[in-house]
Amino acid sequence: MTHFFEQAKAASRVVALLSEERINQALLRVADTILTNQDALLEANALDLAQMEPENPLYDRLQLTPDRLAGIANDMRHVAALPSPLGKITCETTLENRLHLRRISVPFGVIGVIYEARPNVSFDVFSLCLKSGNACVLKGGRDAQHSNEAIVALIRQTLQAEGLTPDAVTLLPATHEATGALLQAVGYIDLCIPRGGKRLIEFVRDNARVPVIETGAGVVHAYFDKDGDLTMGQRIIHNAKTRRVSVCNALDCLLVHRDREADLPALLAPMNESVTFHYEADDWGREWMSHDLSIRIVDSLDEALLHIQQYSSGHSECIITQNAEAADRFRREVDAACVYVNAPTSFTDGAQFGLGAEIGISTQKLGPRGPMALEEMTTYKWLIDGEGQVRA
């Protein structure tokens, strides 16, 4: 595996020096080739879909469609249109000894991403990494092997046609050995990001020798307060649960204030035909990724906050209320990357936040938190200019 990492490291030095104009041109060319090569991409994806049961919660994540490919191409064009995150001076000062200090944003270098059955991630990671001056090493799962191979081959061919190094993006074999090699690639991989379920994230965190940002696992709650608007609650809960059940921002548990228990049938009515409801405590804290929803009646806002504190994964949490004091307490006391008042958690998404594509949703507190896009794909260095000063 070492040669993959060596090539990516060499490519990262080249990519870091590319002009913003050349990067944008390459991204726009790749976006165009997604559409002109749509049939080949869908054929490769069909081979993967044929190996998975449609009832599998991952099937929806795995599936590419003409509309989804068009959306991916549009996201890539959006990334190309965004300002470069590089070269930004985030701190500048002159000391008493006349040393001039600047803190400036720079690429990480090589970003490794390990992900499951989500071939769209291949495009998203590439676009964000190239725009931020990074090379990327991708490790997809077996479920999406044919799709990822077709996607990365298309990107590499397009880069080469643009006169850029194709090693700006590397796809590792879909094997456990490749995962282990990526996690141990000290000196080559500057940052590793896992995108997938809880088991994958925990495995990466527990076995990596390279820096890791945890992303993805979402145990998501919505709390319908005693002062919640019923019509608004119906819309928010329905959208948060059913828009796409397999994604990490989908609703997993609905908490309802006991004073509004009589409204529960009305709150659930839009989902009666599609969602299975669970009232058992054993299901609290479960990320369903399916048409299932846990429900709990709570006696107070305090009890709702304690439940979220115990079972939340720190991804996205929501309150539905017309009470400003309750909303303010929820904002202050809920410990999550994204906290919503009277809006569904389905908005937790880099594109929805106006960031272009996203590389993941960080649920940790050290470093980036929430949707990670271009700015989160940079680190910084200090530039110090002197006039011959020496330290006493």
Coordinates of C-alpha atoms in Angstrom, one line a residue:
M1 CA 0.0 0.0 0.0
T2 CA 2.9 2.3 0.6
H3 CA 3.2 3.4 -3.0
F4 CA -0.4 4.7 -2.9
F5 CA 0.5 6.9 0.0
E6 CA 3.8 8.1 -1.5
Q7 CA 2.0 9.1 -4.7
A8 CA -0.7 11.0 -2.7
K9 CA 1.9 12.8 -0.6
A10 CA 3.8 13.9 -3.7
A11 CA 0.6 15.0 -5.3
S12 CA -0.4 17.1 -2.3
R13 CA 2.7 19.2 -2.7
V14 CA 1.7 20.0 -6.3
V15 CA -2.0 20.6 -5.5
A16 CA -1.1 23.0 -2.7
L17 CA 0.6 25.3 -5.3
L18 CA -2.2 25.3 -7.9
S19 CA -3.9 28.6 -8.6
E20 CA -7.5 29.0 -7.7
E21 CA -8.4 29.4 -11.4
R22 CA -6.9 26.0 -12.3
I23 CA -8.6 24.3 -9.4
N24 CA -12.0 25.8 -10.4
Q25 CA -11.5 24.9 -14.0
A26 CA -10.8 21.3 -13.1
L27 CA -13.9 21.1 -10.8
L28 CA -16.1 22.5 -13.5
R29 CA -14.7 20.0 -16.0
V30 CA -15.4 17.1 -13.6
A31 CA -19.0 18.3 -13.1
D32 CA -19.5 18.3 -16.8
T33 CA -18.1 14.8 -17.2
I34 CA -20.4 13.5 -14.5
L35 CA -23.4 14.2 -16.8
T36 CA -21.8 13.2 -20.0
N37 CA -20.8 9.8 -18.4
Q38 CA -24.0 9.3 -16.5
D39 CA -24.9 6.0 -18.2
A40 CA -21.5 4.4 -17.3
L41 CA -21.8 5.6 -13.7
L42 CA -25.3 4.3 -13.3
E43 CA -24.3 0.9 -14.9
A44 CA -21.5 0.6 -12.3
N45 CA -23.9 1.5 -9.5
A46 CA -26.4 -1.1 -10.7
L47 CA -23.8 -3.8 -10.2
D48 CA -23.5 -2.7 -6.6
L49 CA -27.2 -2.4 -6.1
A50 CA -27.7 -5.9 -7.4
Q51 CA -25.7 -7.3 -4.5
M52 CA -27.8 -5.6 -1.8
E53 CA -31.4 -6.2 -0.7
P54 CA -33.6 -3.1 -1.3
E55 CA -34.8 -3.5 2.3
N56 CA -31.3 -2.8 3.6
P57 CA -31.2 0.7 5.2
L58 CA -27.9 1.3 3.2
Y59 CA -29.6 0.7 -0.1
D60 CA -30.9 4.3 -0.4
R61 CA -27.4 5.6 0.4
L62 CA -25.9 3.4 -2.2
Q63 CA -28.2 4.3 -5.0
L64 CA -27.3 6.8 -7.7
T65 CA -30.0 8.2 -10.0
P66 CA -29.9 10.8 -12.8
D67 CA -31.4 13.3 -10.4
R68 CA -28.8 12.6 -7.8
L69 CA -25.9 12.8 -10.3
A70 CA -27.2 16.1 -11.5
G71 CA -27.3 17.3 -7.9
I72 CA -23.8 16.1 -7.3
A73 CA -22.6 18.0 -10.4
N74 CA -24.4 21.1 -9.2
D75 CA -22.8 20.8 -5.8
M76 CA -19.4 20.6 -7.4
R77 CA -20.1 23.7 -9.5
H78 CA -21.1 25.4 -6.2
V79 CA -17.8 24.4 -4.6
A80 CA -16.0 25.8 -7.6
A81 CA -17.8 29.1 -7.2
L82 CA -17.0 29.5 -3.5
P83 CA -14.1 31.7 -2.4
S84 CA -10.8 29.8 -1.7
P85 CA -10.3 29.0 1.9
L86 CA -6.5 29.3 1.5
G87 CA -4.3 32.2 2.3
K88 CA -6.7 33.8 4.7
I89 CA -5.0 35.8 7.5
T90 CA -6.9 34.9 10.7
C91 CA -4.6 36.8 13.1
E92 CA -2.0 39.5 12.5
T93 CA 0.0 41.6 15.0
T94 CA 3.3 43.3 15.4
L95 CA 5.1 42.7 18.7
E96 CA 7.0 45.4 20.7
N97 CA 10.3 44.0 19.2
R98 CA 8.8 44.7 15.8
L99 CA 8.4 41.0 14.8
H100 CA 5.4 40.9 12.4
L101 CA 3.2 37.8 13.0
R102 CA 0.5 36.4 10.7
R103 CA -1.6 33.3 11.1
I104 CA -2.6 32.0 7.6
S105 CA -4.8 29.2 6.4
V106 CA -3.1 26.4 4.5
P107 CA -4.0 22.8 3.4
F108 CA -3.6 19.8 5.6
G109 CA -1.8 17.9 2.8
V110 CA -3.3 14.4 2.4
I111 CA -6.8 13.7 3.8
G112 CA -7.9 10.1 4.1
V113 CA -11.6 9.2 4.2
I114 CA -13.1 5.9 5.1
Y115 CA -16.7 5.4 4.2
E116 CA -19.4 2.8 3.6
A117 CA -22.1 2.5 1.0
R118 CA -22.2 6.1 -0.2
P119 CA -20.6 6.6 -3.6
N120 CA -21.6 10.3 -3.6
V121 CA -18.9 10.8 -0.9
S122 CA -16.2 10.1 -3.5
F123 CA -17.3 13.2 -5.5
D124 CA -17.9 15.3 -2.4
V125 CA -14.5 14.6 -0.8
F126 CA -12.6 15.1 -4.0
S127 CA -14.2 18.5 -4.7
L128 CA -13.7 19.8 -1.2
C129 CA -10.1 18.5 -1.0
L130 CA -9.1 19.9 -4.4
K131 CA -10.7 23.3 -3.7
S132 CA -8.8 23.5 -0.3
G133 CA -5.5 22.4 -1.9
N134 CA -5.4 18.9 -0.5
A135 CA -4.9 15.5 -2.0
C136 CA -7.3 12.8 -0.9
V137 CA -7.1 9.0 -0.3
L138 CA -10.4 7.3 -0.4
K139 CA -11.3 3.9 1.2
G140 CA -14.8 2.9 0.3
G141 CA -16.6 -0.3 1.3
R142 CA -17.2 -3.4 -0.8
D143 CA -20.9 -2.5 -1.1
A144 CA -20.0 0.4 -3.4
Q145 CA -16.8 -1.0 -5.0
H146 CA -18.0 -0.8 -8.7
S147 CA -19.5 2.7 -8.2
N148 CA -16.4 4.1 -6.5
E149 CA -14.0 2.6 -9.1
A150 CA -16.0 4.2 -11.9
I151 CA -16.2 7.5 -10.1
V152 CA -12.5 7.8 -9.3
A153 CA -11.5 6.6 -12.8
L154 CA -13.6 9.4 -14.3
I155 CA -12.1 12.0 -12.0
R156 CA -8.5 10.9 -12.6
Q157 CA -9.0 10.8 -16.4
T158 CA -10.5 14.3 -16.2
L159 CA -7.6 15.7 -14.1
Q160 CA -5.1 14.2 -16.5
A161 CA -6.9 15.8 -19.4
E162 CA -6.6 19.1 -17.6
G163 CA -2.9 18.7 -17.2
L164 CA -3.2 18.1 -13.4
T165 CA -1.8 15.1 -11.4
P166 CA -4.4 12.3 -11.2
D167 CA -2.9 11.3 -7.9
A168 CA -4.8 14.2 -6.3
V169 CA -7.4 11.5 -5.7
T170 CA -6.5 7.9 -4.9
L171 CA -8.9 5.0 -4.3
L172 CA -7.6 2.2 -2.1
P173 CA -8.8 -1.4 -2.6
A174 CA -12.0 -2.3 -0.8
T175 CA -10.3 -4.6 1.7
H176 CA -9.8 -4.6 5.5
E177 CA -6.1 -4.6 4.9
A178 CA -6.4 -1.3 3.1
T179 CA -8.3 0.2 6.0
G180 CA -5.5 -0.9 8.4
A181 CA -2.8 0.5 6.2
L182 CA -4.6 3.9 5.9
L183 CA -5.0 4.1 9.7
Q184 CA -1.3 3.3 10.2
A185 CA 0.1 5.6 7.4
V186 CA 2.0 8.0 9.7
G187 CA 3.9 10.6 7.7
Y188 CA 1.6 10.2 4.7
I189 CA -1.9 10.8 5.9
D190 CA -2.3 14.1 7.7
L191 CA -6.0 13.7 8.7
C192 CA -8.4 10.8 8.6
I193 CA -12.2 11.2 8.5
P194 CA -14.5 8.2 8.9
R195 CA -18.0 8.5 7.4
G196 CA -20.4 5.7 8.4
G197 CA -22.1 4.1 11.3
K198 CA -21.1 3.9 15.0
R199 CA -19.1 0.7 14.6
L200 CA -17.0 2.1 11.7
I201 CA -16.3 5.3 13.6
E202 CA -15.3 3.5 16.8
F203 CA -13.0 1.2 14.9
V204 CA -11.2 4.1 13.2
R205 CA -10.9 6.0 16.5
D206 CA -9.6 3.0 18.4
N207 CA -7.1 1.8 15.8
A208 CA -5.7 4.9 14.1
R209 CA -2.2 6.2 14.5
V210 CA -3.0 9.2 12.4
P211 CA -5.2 12.2 13.5
V212 CA -8.9 11.5 13.3
I213 CA -12.0 13.6 13.2
E214 CA -15.1 11.7 14.3
T215 CA -18.2 12.2 12.1
G216 CA -21.6 10.8 11.2
A217 CA -23.2 8.8 14.0
G218 CA -26.5 10.5 14.6
V219 CA -29.0 9.6 17.4
V220 CA -31.3 12.5 16.8
H221 CA -34.2 13.8 18.9
A222 CA -37.1 16.2 18.5
Y223 CA -38.9 17.5 21.6
F224 CA -42.5 18.7 21.2
D225 CA -43.0 21.1 24.1
K226 CA -46.2 21.8 26.0
D227 CA -46.3 25.1 24.1
G228 CA -45.6 23.6 20.7
D229 CA -47.7 24.4 17.6
L230 CA -49.4 21.3 16.4
T231 CA -49.4 22.1 12.7
M232 CA -45.8 23.1 12.8
G233 CA -44.9 20.0 14.8
Q234 CA -46.5 17.7 12.3
R235 CA -44.5 19.2 9.4
I236 CA -41.2 19.3 11.3
I237 CA -41.5 15.8 12.7
H238 CA -42.6 14.3 9.4
N239 CA -39.8 16.0 7.4
A240 CA -37.1 15.1 10.0
K241 CA -38.1 11.4 10.0
T242 CA -39.2 10.6 6.4
R243 CA -37.2 12.9 4.0
R244 CA -34.4 10.3 3.9
V245 CA -34.5 7.7 6.7
S246 CA -31.0 6.4 6.0
V247 CA -29.0 9.6 6.6
C248 CA -27.4 10.7 9.9
N249 CA -29.7 13.8 10.4
A250 CA -32.9 11.7 10.3
L251 CA -35.1 11.7 13.4
D252 CA -34.7 8.7 15.7
C253 CA -36.6 9.6 18.8
L254 CA -39.6 11.9 19.5
L255 CA -40.1 13.3 23.0
V256 CA -43.6 14.7 23.8
H257 CA -44.6 16.7 26.8
R258 CA -47.2 14.9 28.9
D259 CA -49.5 17.9 28.6
R260 CA -49.6 17.3 24.9
E261 CA -49.9 13.5 24.9
A262 CA -53.5 13.8 23.6
D263 CA -52.0 15.4 20.4
L264 CA -49.6 12.5 19.8
P265 CA -51.9 10.7 17.3
A266 CA -52.2 13.9 15.3
L267 CA -48.4 14.5 15.4
L268 CA -47.9 11.0 14.0
A269 CA -50.8 10.9 11.6
P270 CA -48.7 12.0 8.5
M271 CA -46.4 9.0 9.1
N272 CA -48.9 6.3 10.0
E273 CA -48.6 4.5 6.7
S274 CA -44.8 4.5 6.4
V275 CA -43.3 4.5 9.9
T276 CA -43.3 1.9 12.7
F277 CA -43.4 3.5 16.2
H278 CA -41.6 2.1 19.2
Y279 CA -42.4 2.9 22.8
E280 CA -39.9 0.6 24.6
A281 CA -37.1 2.1 26.6
D282 CA -34.7 -0.5 25.1
D283 CA -34.9 1.5 21.8
W284 CA -33.9 4.8 23.3
G285 CA -30.4 5.8 22.1
R286 CA -30.8 3.8 18.8
E287 CA -29.9 5.2 15.4
W288 CA -32.6 3.6 13.3
M289 CA -31.6 4.5 9.7
S290 CA -35.0 3.0 8.7
H291 CA -38.7 3.8 8.8
D292 CA -38.8 3.3 12.6
L293 CA -39.2 6.0 15.3
S294 CA -38.8 5.8 19.1
I295 CA -41.3 7.7 21.2
R296 CA -41.3 8.8 24.8
I297 CA -43.7 10.9 26.9
V298 CA -41.8 13.2 29.3
D299 CA -43.2 15.1 32.2
S300 CA -41.2 18.3 31.6
L301 CA -38.6 20.2 29.7
D302 CA -36.1 19.1 32.4
E303 CA -36.9 15.4 31.7
A304 CA -36.5 16.0 27.9
L305 CA -33.1 17.7 28.5
L306 CA -32.0 14.8 30.7
H307 CA -33.0 12.2 28.1
I308 CA -31.1 14.1 25.4
Q309 CA -28.1 14.4 27.6
Q310 CA -28.1 10.7 28.2
Y311 CA -28.9 9.4 24.7
S312 CA -27.7 12.0 22.2
S313 CA -24.7 11.4 20.0
G314 CA -24.1 15.2 19.8
H315 CA -25.2 15.5 16.2
S316 CA -28.5 17.4 15.8
E317 CA -31.4 18.1 18.3
C318 CA -34.7 20.0 17.9
I319 CA -37.3 21.6 20.1
I320 CA -40.8 22.6 18.8
T321 CA -42.2 25.4 21.0
Q322 CA -43.7 28.8 21.0
N323 CA -42.2 29.5 24.5
A324 CA -39.2 31.8 24.1
E325 CA -37.9 30.8 27.6
A326 CA -38.1 27.1 26.8
A327 CA -36.4 27.7 23.4
D328 CA -33.6 29.6 25.1
R329 CA -33.0 26.9 27.7
F330 CA -32.9 24.2 25.0
R331 CA -30.3 26.2 23.0
R332 CA -28.1 26.8 26.1
E333 CA -28.3 23.3 27.7
V334 CA -28.4 20.9 24.7
D335 CA -24.8 19.7 23.9
A336 CA -24.9 19.0 20.2
A337 CA -23.2 20.3 17.0
C338 CA -26.5 21.6 15.7
V339 CA -29.4 22.8 17.9
Y340 CA -32.7 23.6 16.2
V341 CA -35.7 25.6 17.3
N342 CA -38.9 25.1 15.2
A343 CA -37.0 23.6 12.3
P344 CA -36.3 20.0 11.3
T345 CA -32.9 18.4 11.8
S346 CA -32.9 17.4 8.1
F347 CA -31.2 20.8 7.5
T348 CA -28.0 19.6 9.0
D349 CA -26.1 19.4 5.8
G350 CA -23.2 21.3 4.3
A351 CA -25.0 22.3 1.1
Q352 CA -28.1 23.4 3.1
F353 CA -25.9 25.6 5.3
G354 CA -24.5 27.3 2.2
L355 CA -21.1 25.6 2.5
G356 CA -21.3 23.7 -0.8
A357 CA -20.7 20.0 -0.5
E358 CA -19.7 18.5 2.9
I359 CA -17.0 16.0 3.9
G360 CA -19.0 15.0 7.0
I361 CA -20.8 16.1 10.2
S362 CA -18.3 16.3 13.0
T363 CA -19.8 15.3 16.4
Q364 CA -16.7 15.9 18.4
K365 CA -15.7 19.1 20.2
L366 CA -11.9 19.4 19.5
G367 CA -11.5 21.2 16.2
P368 CA -14.4 21.4 13.7
R369 CA -18.0 20.7 14.8
G370 CA -21.1 20.2 12.7
P371 CA -21.0 20.3 8.9
M372 CA -17.4 20.2 7.7
A373 CA -16.7 21.9 4.4
L374 CA -13.9 24.0 2.9
E375 CA -12.7 26.0 5.9
E376 CA -12.6 22.8 8.0
M377 CA -10.3 21.2 5.4
T378 CA -7.5 23.7 6.2
T379 CA -5.1 24.2 9.1
Y380 CA -2.8 27.2 9.6
K381 CA 0.7 28.2 10.0
W382 CA 2.4 31.2 11.5
L383 CA 4.5 33.6 9.3
I384 CA 7.0 35.7 11.2
D385 CA 8.9 38.5 9.5
G386 CA 11.8 40.1 11.3
E387 CA 14.5 42.7 10.8
G388 CA 17.4 40.8 12.3
Q389 CA 16.0 40.7 15.9
V390 CA 17.5 38.1 18.3
R391 CA 16.0 36.8 21.5
A392 CA 17.6 37.8 24.8

